[in-house]
Coordinates of C-alpha atoms and ligand atoms in Angstrom, one line a residue:
M16 CA 99.3 79.8 118.9
A17 CA 97.8 78.8 115.6
K18 CA 99.6 77.7 112.4
V19 CA 98.3 80.1 109.8
G20 CA 98.7 79.9 106.0
F21 CA 98.4 83.5 104.7
I22 CA 97.8 84.0 100.9
G23 CA 97.9 87.6 99.5
L24 CA 100.6 89.7 101.2
G25 CA 99.8 93.1 99.6
N26 CA 99.2 96.5 101.2
M27 CA 96.6 95.0 103.6
G28 CA 97.7 91.4 103.9
M29 CA 101.3 92.1 104.9
P30 CA 100.6 94.2 108.0
M31 CA 97.7 91.8 109.0
A32 CA 100.1 88.8 108.8
Q33 CA 102.8 90.8 110.7
N34 CA 100.3 91.4 113.5
L35 CA 99.6 87.7 113.7
L36 CA 103.4 87.1 114.0
K37 CA 103.6 89.7 116.8
A38 CA 100.9 87.8 118.6
A39 CA 103.1 84.7 118.4
H40 CA 101.2 82.8 115.7
A41 CA 103.2 80.8 113.2
V42 CA 102.5 82.3 109.7
T43 CA 103.5 80.8 106.4
G44 CA 102.9 83.3 103.6
F45 CA 102.4 82.9 99.9
D46 CA 102.1 85.7 97.3
L47 CA 102.7 85.7 93.5
N48 CA 105.1 88.5 94.3
V49 CA 108.2 86.8 95.8
D50 CA 109.4 90.0 97.3
A51 CA 106.3 90.0 99.5
T52 CA 106.9 86.5 100.9
E53 CA 110.6 87.4 101.6
R54 CA 109.5 90.5 103.5
L55 CA 107.2 88.3 105.6
A56 CA 110.1 86.0 106.3
A57 CA 112.2 89.0 107.4
S58 CA 109.4 89.7 110.0
G59 CA 109.6 86.2 111.4
G60 CA 107.3 84.3 109.2
S61 CA 108.0 81.4 106.8
T62 CA 107.8 81.5 103.0
A63 CA 105.7 79.2 100.8
N64 CA 106.3 78.8 97.1
S65 CA 102.7 77.6 96.3
I66 CA 99.2 77.7 97.7
A67 CA 99.6 74.0 98.6
D68 CA 102.8 74.8 100.5
A69 CA 101.0 77.5 102.5
C70 CA 98.1 75.2 103.2
K71 CA 100.1 72.2 104.2
A72 CA 99.8 71.7 108.0
A73 CA 97.8 75.0 108.4
E74 CA 95.1 75.1 111.1
V75 CA 93.8 78.3 109.6
V76 CA 94.1 79.7 106.0
I77 CA 93.6 83.5 105.6
T78 CA 93.3 85.1 102.2
M79 CA 93.6 88.8 101.3
L80 CA 93.3 89.0 97.5
P81 CA 92.3 91.8 95.0
A82 CA 88.9 90.6 93.8
G83 CA 86.5 87.7 93.3
E84 CA 88.4 86.3 90.3
Q85 CA 91.5 85.7 92.4
V86 CA 89.5 84.3 95.3
R87 CA 87.8 81.8 93.1
E88 CA 91.1 80.7 91.5
V89 CA 92.9 80.5 94.9
Y90 CA 90.2 78.5 96.6
L91 CA 88.6 76.4 93.7
G92 CA 91.5 76.0 91.3
A93 CA 93.6 72.9 90.8
G94 CA 96.1 72.9 93.6
G95 CA 94.0 75.5 95.4
V96 CA 93.0 75.8 99.0
L97 CA 90.1 73.5 99.0
A98 CA 92.1 70.8 97.3
T99 CA 95.0 71.0 99.6
V100 CA 94.0 71.8 103.2
E101 CA 93.6 69.3 106.0
P102 CA 89.9 68.5 106.9
E103 CA 89.8 70.6 110.2
T104 CA 91.3 73.7 108.7
L105 CA 89.4 77.0 109.1
L106 CA 89.2 79.2 106.1
I107 CA 88.9 83.0 106.4
D108 CA 88.7 85.2 103.3
C109 CA 89.3 88.9 104.1
S110 CA 89.2 90.2 100.5
T111 CA 86.4 92.5 99.3
I112 CA 84.5 90.5 96.7
D113 CA 81.1 90.1 95.2
V114 CA 78.5 88.4 97.4
A115 CA 77.7 85.7 94.8
T116 CA 81.3 84.5 94.6
A117 CA 81.7 84.6 98.4
R118 CA 78.6 82.3 98.7
E119 CA 79.7 80.0 95.9
V120 CA 83.2 79.5 97.5
A121 CA 81.6 79.1 101.0
Q122 CA 79.2 76.4 99.6
A123 CA 82.2 74.6 97.9
A124 CA 84.0 74.6 101.3
R125 CA 80.8 73.3 103.0
D126 CA 80.6 70.5 100.4
K127 CA 84.0 69.4 101.7
A128 CA 82.9 69.8 105.3
L129 CA 85.3 72.7 105.8
A130 CA 84.4 75.7 108.0
M131 CA 84.7 79.1 106.2
V132 CA 83.9 82.7 106.8
D133 CA 84.0 85.8 104.6
A134 CA 85.5 88.6 106.7
P135 CA 86.1 91.8 104.6
V136 CA 87.5 94.7 106.5
S137 CA 87.1 98.4 106.9
G138 CA 89.9 100.7 108.2
G139 CA 92.4 100.7 105.3
V140 CA 96.2 100.2 105.5
A141 CA 96.5 102.3 108.7
G142 CA 93.9 100.1 110.4
A143 CA 95.7 97.0 109.2
E144 CA 99.0 98.3 110.6
A145 CA 97.5 99.4 113.9
A146 CA 95.5 96.1 114.2
S147 CA 92.4 98.3 114.5
L148 CA 90.4 96.9 111.5
T149 CA 86.6 96.4 111.6
F150 CA 85.8 92.8 110.4
M151 CA 82.3 92.1 108.9
V152 CA 81.9 88.4 109.1
G153 CA 79.6 86.1 107.2
G154 CA 79.3 82.4 108.1
D155 CA 77.7 80.0 110.6
D156 CA 78.0 80.6 114.4
A157 CA 80.6 77.9 115.0
A158 CA 82.9 79.1 112.2
F159 CA 82.5 82.7 113.5
E160 CA 83.5 81.7 117.0
R161 CA 86.6 79.8 115.7
A162 CA 87.6 82.9 113.6
R163 CA 87.0 85.5 116.3
P164 CA 90.3 85.2 118.3
L165 CA 92.4 85.5 115.2
L166 CA 90.4 88.4 113.9
E167 CA 90.8 90.1 117.3
T168 CA 94.6 90.0 116.7
M169 CA 94.2 92.0 113.5
G170 CA 91.2 94.2 114.4
K171 CA 89.2 96.0 117.1
T172 CA 85.6 95.5 116.0
I173 CA 84.4 92.1 114.9
V174 CA 80.8 91.9 113.9
H175 CA 79.0 88.7 112.9
A176 CA 76.8 89.9 110.0
G177 CA 74.9 86.6 109.4
G178 CA 75.4 83.6 107.1
P179 CA 77.9 83.1 104.3
G180 CA 78.3 86.2 102.1
N181 CA 76.8 88.6 104.6
G182 CA 80.2 90.0 105.5
Q183 CA 80.5 91.1 101.9
A184 CA 76.9 92.4 101.8
A185 CA 77.7 94.6 104.8
K186 CA 81.0 95.8 103.2
I187 CA 79.4 96.9 99.9
C188 CA 76.4 98.6 101.6
N189 CA 78.8 100.5 103.9
N190 CA 81.0 101.6 101.1
M191 CA 78.0 102.7 99.0
I192 CA 77.1 105.0 101.9
L193 CA 80.7 106.2 102.1
G194 CA 81.1 106.9 98.3
A195 CA 77.9 108.8 98.0
S196 CA 78.5 110.8 101.2
M197 CA 82.0 111.8 100.2
I198 CA 80.6 113.2 96.9
V199 CA 77.8 115.1 98.6
V200 CA 80.1 116.5 101.3
S201 CA 82.5 117.7 98.5
E202 CA 79.6 119.2 96.6
A203 CA 78.4 121.1 99.8
F204 CA 81.9 122.6 100.4
L205 CA 82.1 123.7 96.7
L206 CA 78.6 125.2 96.8
A207 CA 79.5 127.0 100.1
E208 CA 82.6 128.4 98.3
K209 CA 80.4 129.8 95.5
L210 CA 78.1 131.3 98.1
G211 CA 80.8 133.1 100.0
L212 CA 80.6 130.8 103.0
E213 CA 84.0 129.9 104.5
A214 CA 84.9 126.2 104.6
Q215 CA 85.7 126.4 108.3
K216 CA 82.3 127.9 109.1
L217 CA 80.4 125.2 107.1
F218 CA 82.6 122.6 109.0
D219 CA 81.9 124.1 112.4
I220 CA 78.2 124.1 111.7
S221 CA 77.6 120.9 109.8
S222 CA 80.0 118.8 111.9
K223 CA 77.6 119.6 114.8
S224 CA 74.4 119.5 112.8
S225 CA 72.2 117.0 110.9
G226 CA 74.7 117.0 107.9
Q227 CA 77.3 115.4 110.2
C228 CA 78.9 112.2 108.8
W229 CA 82.3 110.4 108.7
S230 CA 83.2 111.8 105.3
M231 CA 83.0 115.3 106.9
T232 CA 84.3 114.7 110.5
S233 CA 87.0 112.1 110.0
Y234 CA 88.0 112.4 106.3
C235 CA 87.0 115.9 105.3
P236 CA 87.9 116.4 101.6
V237 CA 88.9 120.1 102.2
P238 CA 92.5 120.5 103.6
G239 CA 93.1 121.9 107.0
L240 CA 89.9 121.1 108.8
V241 CA 90.5 117.6 110.1
P242 CA 94.0 116.4 111.1
T243 CA 93.5 112.8 109.7
S244 CA 92.3 113.8 106.3
P245 CA 94.2 112.7 103.2
A246 CA 93.3 116.2 101.9
N247 CA 96.1 117.5 104.1
R248 CA 98.7 115.5 102.2
D249 CA 97.7 116.2 98.7
Y250 CA 95.1 113.3 98.7
K251 CA 97.7 110.6 99.0
A252 CA 95.8 107.4 99.6
G253 CA 94.5 106.1 102.1
F254 CA 91.8 104.3 100.2
T255 CA 92.2 104.9 96.5
A256 CA 89.6 106.1 94.1
A257 CA 90.1 102.9 92.2
M258 CA 89.2 100.8 95.3
M259 CA 86.1 103.0 95.9
L260 CA 85.0 102.4 92.3
K261 CA 85.5 98.7 92.7
D262 CA 83.2 98.6 95.8
L263 CA 80.6 100.9 94.2
K264 CA 80.5 98.6 91.1
L265 CA 80.1 95.6 93.4
A266 CA 77.2 97.3 95.1
Q267 CA 75.6 98.1 91.7
A268 CA 76.0 94.5 90.5
A269 CA 74.4 93.3 93.7
A270 CA 71.6 95.9 93.3
R271 CA 70.9 94.7 89.7
A272 CA 70.9 91.0 90.8
T273 CA 68.4 91.7 93.6
R274 CA 66.4 94.4 91.9
A275 CA 67.2 96.9 94.7
T276 CA 66.6 100.6 93.9
T277 CA 69.9 102.5 94.4
P278 CA 69.8 105.7 92.4
L279 CA 72.4 107.5 94.5
G280 CA 74.7 104.5 94.6
A281 CA 74.5 104.3 90.8
G282 CA 75.2 108.0 90.6
A283 CA 78.2 107.7 92.9
A284 CA 79.6 104.8 90.8
A285 CA 79.2 107.0 87.6
V286 CA 80.9 110.0 89.2
Y287 CA 83.9 107.9 90.5
E288 CA 84.2 106.3 87.0
R289 CA 84.4 109.7 85.3
F290 CA 86.9 110.9 88.0
I291 CA 89.2 107.9 87.3
E292 CA 88.9 108.2 83.6
S293 CA 90.0 111.9 83.9
G294 CA 93.1 111.2 86.0
D295 CA 94.9 109.3 88.6
S296 CA 93.1 106.2 90.0
S297 CA 95.7 105.9 92.8
V298 CA 94.7 109.2 94.5
D299 CA 92.6 109.0 97.6
F300 CA 88.9 108.7 97.0
S301 CA 88.4 112.1 98.8
G302 CA 90.3 113.7 95.9
I303 CA 86.9 113.5 94.2
I304 CA 86.5 117.2 95.3
R305 CA 89.2 118.2 92.9
Y306 CA 87.3 116.6 90.0
L307 CA 84.1 118.2 91.0
R308 CA 85.8 121.6 91.2
G309 CA 87.2 121.0 87.7
D310 CA 90.8 121.1 88.9
Ligands
NAD30 P1 97.0 94.5 97.0 O1 96.9 94.5 95.5 O2 98.0 95.4 97.6 O3 97.4 93.0 97.4 C1 96.8 91.9 96.9 C2 98.0 90.8 96.9 O4 97.4 89.6 96.4 C3 99.1 91.2 96.0 O5 100.3 91.2 96.7 C4 99.1 90.1 94.9 O6 100.4 89.8 94.4 C5 98.4 89.0 95.6 N1 97.8 88.0 94.7 C6 97.0 88.3 93.7 N2 96.6 87.1 93.1 C7 97.2 86.1 93.8 C8 97.2 84.7 93.7 N3 96.5 84.1 92.8 N4 97.9 84.0 94.6 C9 98.6 84.6 95.6 N5 98.7 86.0 95.7 C10 98.0 86.7 94.8 O7 95.6 94.8 97.5 P2 95.2 95.3 99.0 O8 95.2 96.8 99.1 O9 96.0 94.5 100.0 O10 93.7 94.8 99.1 C11 93.3 93.5 99.3 C12 91.8 93.4 99.5 O11 91.4 94.2 100.6 C13 91.0 93.9 98.3 O12 89.9 93.0 98.1 C14 90.6 95.3 98.7 O13 89.4 95.7 98.1 C15 90.4 95.1 100.2 N6 90.5 96.3 101.0 C16 91.6 97.2 100.7 C17 91.7 98.3 101.5 C18 92.9 99.3 101.3 O14 92.8 100.4 101.8 N7 93.9 98.9 100.6 C19 90.7 98.6 102.5 C20 89.7 97.7 102.7 C21 89.6 96.6 102.0

């Protein structure tokens, strides 16, 4: 059993922390939203009223925050994680953030001789609830091995992606593939419709052919073809269009910084940006098909 300080009890962080509690770890939670900490207490955890309070006596600190700005503030700010943890505490940031901030925070932790990994996730709220997340982990071997048992409590697939920041690198590359593939799968179904080809026929053929991909076979944007699709429940998220745009923008910032050529990634970011400007950013990202159809 580990003593865990958990900071950021939102849509993802709460079920992750609850899975740690189910596995008999002692979890002390902190969130700016007091309701969230109270809900954790109702699940058997303890509440903290500051970052320092959550870090006090923690053997492991896990963060699940919106973006790089909050991660920087929570780790590096006055009264933040690095200023308040015990010397042997392991730090695990599961938020999706930019690679540069992840590496900067990891370096600041190293400067204090603290072990840290970046461990962003794939699998969404359903994966967090079912403890079936995929963790993409950046950090040295020793920190990864220390983090692994806890990550296995919250997820099914744990991959060591390399040194600090490489978990974030894997996450944004993966989601660049996902965003672009969701657009092109949607375009293909819309083109098929114009050509008089039934959606079911295209699905039966492409799901078994070279056009096969996760956006088609697990998360098809057309209703009625795949039981798990948000399309079947009026595109209720799931993974919101706003979150997809956030990750596509992170990928574009990384591409600019490294001079990588990513025309489809750039196009996907632009399409999601227009989609969000035109409507509801809280809809599932597969709802992009409605924007492309002009609904
Ligand atoms: P969320 O907005 O529901 O939760 C974030 C929580 O952090 C909120 O409860 C907020 O109050 C808290 N918070 C913000 N600043 C804080 C601070 N300074 N101190 C303490 N608490 C603070 O977001 P989420 O959906 O849980 O996502 C968290 C991260 O996981 C994001 O980086 C997101 O990109 C990533 N992610 C989300 C999903 C998903 O499907 N929701 C999937 C994969 C990855």
